[in-house]
Tab-separated table of C-alpha atoms in Angstrom:
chain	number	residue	atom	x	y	z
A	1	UNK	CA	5.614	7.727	-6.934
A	2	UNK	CA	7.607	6.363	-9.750
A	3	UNK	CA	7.977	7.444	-12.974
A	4	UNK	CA	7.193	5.761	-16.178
A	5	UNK	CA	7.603	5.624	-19.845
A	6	UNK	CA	4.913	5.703	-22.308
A	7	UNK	CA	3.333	1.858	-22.127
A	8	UNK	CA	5.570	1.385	-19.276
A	9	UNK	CA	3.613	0.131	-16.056
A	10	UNK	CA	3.628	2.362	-12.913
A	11	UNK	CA	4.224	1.771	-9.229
A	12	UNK	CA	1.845	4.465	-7.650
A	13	UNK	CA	0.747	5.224	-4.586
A	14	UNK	CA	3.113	5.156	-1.443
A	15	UNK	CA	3.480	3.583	1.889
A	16	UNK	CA	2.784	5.950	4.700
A	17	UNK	CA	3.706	6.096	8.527
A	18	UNK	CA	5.553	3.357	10.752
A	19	UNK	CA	6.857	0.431	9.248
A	20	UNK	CA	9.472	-2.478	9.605
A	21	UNK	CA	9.440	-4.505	6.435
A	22	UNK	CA	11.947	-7.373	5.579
A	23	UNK	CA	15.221	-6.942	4.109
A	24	UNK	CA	15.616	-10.612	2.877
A	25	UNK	CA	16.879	-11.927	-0.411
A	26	UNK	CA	14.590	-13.580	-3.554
A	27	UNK	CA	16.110	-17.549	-4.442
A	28	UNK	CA	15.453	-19.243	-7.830
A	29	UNK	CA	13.259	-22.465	-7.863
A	30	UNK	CA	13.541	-25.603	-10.049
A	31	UNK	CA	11.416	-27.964	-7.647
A	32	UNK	CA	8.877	-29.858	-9.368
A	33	UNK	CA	9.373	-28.378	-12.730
A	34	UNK	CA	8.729	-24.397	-11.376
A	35	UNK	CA	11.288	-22.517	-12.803
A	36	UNK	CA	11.492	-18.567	-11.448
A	37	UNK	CA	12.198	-16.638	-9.183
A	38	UNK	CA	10.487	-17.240	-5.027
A	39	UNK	CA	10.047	-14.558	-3.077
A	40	UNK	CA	9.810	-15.937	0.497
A	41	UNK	CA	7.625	-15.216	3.123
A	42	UNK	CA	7.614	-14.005	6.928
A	43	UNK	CA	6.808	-16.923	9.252
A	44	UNK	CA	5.371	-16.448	12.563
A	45	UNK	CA	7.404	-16.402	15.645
A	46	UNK	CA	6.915	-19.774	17.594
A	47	UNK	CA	5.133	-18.095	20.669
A	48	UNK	CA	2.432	-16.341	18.356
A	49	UNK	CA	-0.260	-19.137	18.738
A	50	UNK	CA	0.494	-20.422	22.137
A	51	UNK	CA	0.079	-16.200	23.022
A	52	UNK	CA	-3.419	-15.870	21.164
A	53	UNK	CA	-4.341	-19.537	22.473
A	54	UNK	CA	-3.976	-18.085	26.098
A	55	UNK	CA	-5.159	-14.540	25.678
A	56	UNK	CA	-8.114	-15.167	23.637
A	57	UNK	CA	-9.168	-17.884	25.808
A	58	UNK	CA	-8.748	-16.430	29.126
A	59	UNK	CA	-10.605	-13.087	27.431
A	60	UNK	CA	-13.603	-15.462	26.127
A	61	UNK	CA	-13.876	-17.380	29.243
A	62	UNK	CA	-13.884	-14.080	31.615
A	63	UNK	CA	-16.507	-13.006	29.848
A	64	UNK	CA	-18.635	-16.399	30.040
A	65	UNK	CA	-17.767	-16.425	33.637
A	66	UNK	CA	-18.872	-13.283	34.145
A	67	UNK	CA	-22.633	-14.136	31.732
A	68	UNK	CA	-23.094	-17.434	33.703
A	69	UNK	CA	-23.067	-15.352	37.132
A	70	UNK	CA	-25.115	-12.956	35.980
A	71	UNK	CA	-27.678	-15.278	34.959
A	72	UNK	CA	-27.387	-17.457	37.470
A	73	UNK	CA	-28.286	-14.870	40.260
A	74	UNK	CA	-24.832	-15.002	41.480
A	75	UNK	CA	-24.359	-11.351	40.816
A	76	UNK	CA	-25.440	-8.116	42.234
A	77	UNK	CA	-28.806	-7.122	39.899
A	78	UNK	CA	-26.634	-4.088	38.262
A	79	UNK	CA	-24.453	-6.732	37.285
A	80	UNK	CA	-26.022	-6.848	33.636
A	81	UNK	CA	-25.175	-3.131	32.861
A	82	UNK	CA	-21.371	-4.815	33.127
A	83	UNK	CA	-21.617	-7.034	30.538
A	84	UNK	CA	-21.556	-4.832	27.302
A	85	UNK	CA	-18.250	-3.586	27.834
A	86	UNK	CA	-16.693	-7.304	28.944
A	87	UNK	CA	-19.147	-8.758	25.566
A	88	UNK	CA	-16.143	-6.352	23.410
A	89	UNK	CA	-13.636	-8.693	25.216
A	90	UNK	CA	-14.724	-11.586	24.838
A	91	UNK	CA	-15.379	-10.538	20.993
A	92	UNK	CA	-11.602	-9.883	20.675
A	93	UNK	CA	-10.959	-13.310	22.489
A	94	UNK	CA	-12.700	-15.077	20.071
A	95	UNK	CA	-11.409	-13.148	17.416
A	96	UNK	CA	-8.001	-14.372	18.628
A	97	UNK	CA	-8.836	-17.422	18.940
A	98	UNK	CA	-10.458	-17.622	14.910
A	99	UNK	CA	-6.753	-16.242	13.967
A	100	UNK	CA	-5.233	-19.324	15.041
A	101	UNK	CA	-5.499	-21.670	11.866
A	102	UNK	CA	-4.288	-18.687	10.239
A	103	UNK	CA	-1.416	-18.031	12.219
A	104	UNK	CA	-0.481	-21.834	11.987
A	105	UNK	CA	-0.376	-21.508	8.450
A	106	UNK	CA	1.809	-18.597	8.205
A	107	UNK	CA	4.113	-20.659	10.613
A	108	UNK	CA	5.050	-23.319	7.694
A	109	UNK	CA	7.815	-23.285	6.032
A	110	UNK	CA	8.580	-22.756	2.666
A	111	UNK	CA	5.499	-19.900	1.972
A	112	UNK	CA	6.496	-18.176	-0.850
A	113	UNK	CA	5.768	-16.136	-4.107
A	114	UNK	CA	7.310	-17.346	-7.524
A	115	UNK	CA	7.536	-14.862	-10.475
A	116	UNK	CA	7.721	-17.453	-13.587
A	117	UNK	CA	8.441	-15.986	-17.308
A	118	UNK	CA	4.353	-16.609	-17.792
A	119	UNK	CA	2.787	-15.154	-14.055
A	120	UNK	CA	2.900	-14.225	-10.854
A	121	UNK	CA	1.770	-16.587	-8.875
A	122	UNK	CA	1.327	-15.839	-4.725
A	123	UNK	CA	0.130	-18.338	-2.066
A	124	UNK	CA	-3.543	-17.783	-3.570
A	125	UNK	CA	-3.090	-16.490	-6.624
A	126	UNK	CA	-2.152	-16.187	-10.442
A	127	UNK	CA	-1.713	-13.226	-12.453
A	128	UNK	CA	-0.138	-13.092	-15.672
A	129	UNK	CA	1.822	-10.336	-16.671
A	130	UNK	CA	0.686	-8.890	-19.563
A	131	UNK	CA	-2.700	-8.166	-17.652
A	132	UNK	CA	-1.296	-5.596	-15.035
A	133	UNK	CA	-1.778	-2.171	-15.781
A	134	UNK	CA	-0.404	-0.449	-12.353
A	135	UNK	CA	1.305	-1.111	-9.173
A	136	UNK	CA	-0.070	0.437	-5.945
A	137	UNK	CA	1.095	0.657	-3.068
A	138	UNK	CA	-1.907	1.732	-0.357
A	139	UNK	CA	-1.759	2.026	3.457
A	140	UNK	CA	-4.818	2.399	6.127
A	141	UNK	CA	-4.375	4.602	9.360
A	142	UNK	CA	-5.172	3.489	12.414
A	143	UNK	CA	-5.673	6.319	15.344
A	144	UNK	CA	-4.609	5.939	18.509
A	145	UNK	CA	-3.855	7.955	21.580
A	146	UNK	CA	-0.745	5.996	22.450
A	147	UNK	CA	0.971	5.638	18.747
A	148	UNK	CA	-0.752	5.346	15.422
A	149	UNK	CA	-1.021	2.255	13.779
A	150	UNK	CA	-0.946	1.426	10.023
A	151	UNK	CA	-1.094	-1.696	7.634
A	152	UNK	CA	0.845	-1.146	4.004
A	153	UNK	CA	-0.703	-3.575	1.334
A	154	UNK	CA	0.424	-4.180	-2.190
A	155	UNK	CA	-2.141	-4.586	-4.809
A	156	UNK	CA	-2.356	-4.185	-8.802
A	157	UNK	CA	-4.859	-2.563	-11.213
A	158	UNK	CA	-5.884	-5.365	-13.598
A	159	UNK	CA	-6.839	-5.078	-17.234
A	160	UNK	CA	-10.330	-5.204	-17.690
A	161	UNK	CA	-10.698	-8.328	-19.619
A	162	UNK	CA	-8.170	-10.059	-17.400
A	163	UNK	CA	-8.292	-13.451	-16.082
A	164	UNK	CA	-6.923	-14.386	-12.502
A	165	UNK	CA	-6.798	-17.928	-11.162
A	166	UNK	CA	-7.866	-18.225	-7.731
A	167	UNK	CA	-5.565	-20.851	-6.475
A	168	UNK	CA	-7.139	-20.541	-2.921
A	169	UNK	CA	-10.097	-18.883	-1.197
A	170	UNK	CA	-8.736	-16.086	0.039
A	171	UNK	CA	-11.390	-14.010	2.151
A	172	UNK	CA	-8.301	-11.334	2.952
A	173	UNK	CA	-8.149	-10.353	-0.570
A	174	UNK	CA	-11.801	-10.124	-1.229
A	175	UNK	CA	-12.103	-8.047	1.470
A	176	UNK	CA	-8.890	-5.516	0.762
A	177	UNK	CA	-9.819	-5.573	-3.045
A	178	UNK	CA	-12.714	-3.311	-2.665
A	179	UNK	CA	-10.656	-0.147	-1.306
A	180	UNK	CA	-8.963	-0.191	-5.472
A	181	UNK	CA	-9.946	1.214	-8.247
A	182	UNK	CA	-11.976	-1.167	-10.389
A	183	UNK	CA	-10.401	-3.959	-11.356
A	184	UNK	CA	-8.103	-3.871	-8.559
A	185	UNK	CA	-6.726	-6.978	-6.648
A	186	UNK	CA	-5.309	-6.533	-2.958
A	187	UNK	CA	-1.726	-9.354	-3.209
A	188	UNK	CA	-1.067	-9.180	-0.112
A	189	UNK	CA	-0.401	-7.259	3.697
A	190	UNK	CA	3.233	-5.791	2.797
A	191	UNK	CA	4.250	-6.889	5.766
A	192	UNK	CA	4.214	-10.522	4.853
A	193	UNK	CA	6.430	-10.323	2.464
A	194	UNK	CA	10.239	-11.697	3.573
A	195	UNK	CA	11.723	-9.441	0.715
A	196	UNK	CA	10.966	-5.586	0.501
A	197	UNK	CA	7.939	-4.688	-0.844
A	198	UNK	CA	9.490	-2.003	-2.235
A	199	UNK	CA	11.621	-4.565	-4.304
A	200	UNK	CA	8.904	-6.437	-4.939
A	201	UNK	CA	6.925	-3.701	-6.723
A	202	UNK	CA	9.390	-2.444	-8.874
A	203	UNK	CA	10.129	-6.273	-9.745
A	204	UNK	CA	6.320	-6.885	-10.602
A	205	UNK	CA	6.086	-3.294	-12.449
A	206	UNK	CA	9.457	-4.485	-14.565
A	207	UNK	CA	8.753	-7.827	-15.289
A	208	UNK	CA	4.887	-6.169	-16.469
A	209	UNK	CA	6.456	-3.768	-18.542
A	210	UNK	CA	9.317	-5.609	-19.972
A	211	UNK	CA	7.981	-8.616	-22.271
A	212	UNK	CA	11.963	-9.586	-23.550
A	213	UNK	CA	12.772	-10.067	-19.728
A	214	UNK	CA	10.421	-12.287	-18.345
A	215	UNK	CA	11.994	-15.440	-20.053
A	216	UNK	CA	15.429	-14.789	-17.723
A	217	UNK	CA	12.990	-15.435	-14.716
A	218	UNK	CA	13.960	-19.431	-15.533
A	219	UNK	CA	17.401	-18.829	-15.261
A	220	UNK	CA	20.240	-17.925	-13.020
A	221	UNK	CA	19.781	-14.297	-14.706
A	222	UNK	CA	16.749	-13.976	-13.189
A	223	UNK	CA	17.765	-13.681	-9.684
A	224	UNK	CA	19.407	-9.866	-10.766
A	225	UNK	CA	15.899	-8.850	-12.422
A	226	UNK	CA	13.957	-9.378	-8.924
A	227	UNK	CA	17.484	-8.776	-6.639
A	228	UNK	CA	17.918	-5.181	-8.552
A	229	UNK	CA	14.799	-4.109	-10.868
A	230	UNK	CA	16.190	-0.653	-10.864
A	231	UNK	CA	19.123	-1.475	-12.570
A	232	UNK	CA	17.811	-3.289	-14.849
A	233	UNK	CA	15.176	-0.481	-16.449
């Protein structure tokens, strides 16, 4: 947990069990009249929706196979007791197959965050500065026999007459937004990020607490405020 000073913002909370984050590097932006600092994000390897294409789709249609014969007659009477465990397959096929338009959208380039001297602004997204309270940094165990499982997310405690722009729907964050405090907003799954979250918080808790720095964020300078917050507290 990191410290603070008085009216300083916080990063709180930590990241627990397995993970692999990203080590890449933040970029400045002057496209179309955005000046900050992006923070990319992870694309999608090229075989993830072929993969889910086949999988879900050979899971779904096992499991209509399997209904059709039973109805049909072309199964053994018992047959029905079968299909509640294959229905949970073909439930996870068609999940797999929903996460497709998803998954093509992650696999664009050019996904990014960009911290300007006013907000942060993510691929759904805008949240000025001067209405985040506290980082956090939350993660949700998954058990398993073979190797536990767990997703990171990095969210922010909002001030109570704060006002977000939703750029986007963004059904993900609605969802994840519930397990903060009130007035908390879920950014993103850690893991999406192409930078460190770790970075990335202490950039976001900097830039919150540090008024005079946020106009850097349009020039070169800027780069070192996101690159190395630590250094720059």
């Amino acid at each position: 947990m990191s410290e603070a000073a008085p009216g300083s913002v916080p990063v709180v909370g930590e990241w627990k069990g397995a993970r692999r984050f990203a080590k890449g590097e933040p970029s400045t932006s002057n496209d179309d009249g955005a000046h900050g600092v992006v923070v990319p994000l992870r694309q999608a390897a090229w075989y993830a929706v072929p993969l889910l294409a086949v999988v879900g789709l050979a899971l779904v249609g096992g499991f209509v196979a399997a209904a059709v014969a039973v109805v049909t007659g072309h199964a053994r009477p018992w047959a029905w007791l079968g299909l509640l465990p294959l229905s949970l397959f073909g439930a996870l096929g068609a999940f797999m197959v929903g996460a497709i338009p998803a998954t093509v959208r992650s696999m664009q380039p050019g996904r990014r965050w960009l911290l300007t001297p006013d907000a942060l602004i993510t691929t759904n997204l805008t949240v000025r500065w001067d209405d985040i309270v506290t980082v956090r940094r939350r993660s949700v165990q998954y058990p398993s026999r073979i190797r536990p499982r767990s997703s990171h997310y990095l969210g922010v405690t909002l001030r109570n007459d704060a006002d977000v722009t939703e750029i986007t729907e963004s059904r993900f964050a609605a969802a994840l937004s519930a397990k903060l405090p009130k007035r908390g907003l879920t950014l993103c799954d850690a893991n999406t990020l192409g930078v460190d979250p770790e970075q990335v918080a202490a950039a976001i808790a900097l830039l919150a607490s540090r008024p005079e720095l946020r106009p850097l964020l349009a020039e070169p300078a800027g780069l070192q405020l996101v690159s190395d917050p630590e250094a720059a507290r």
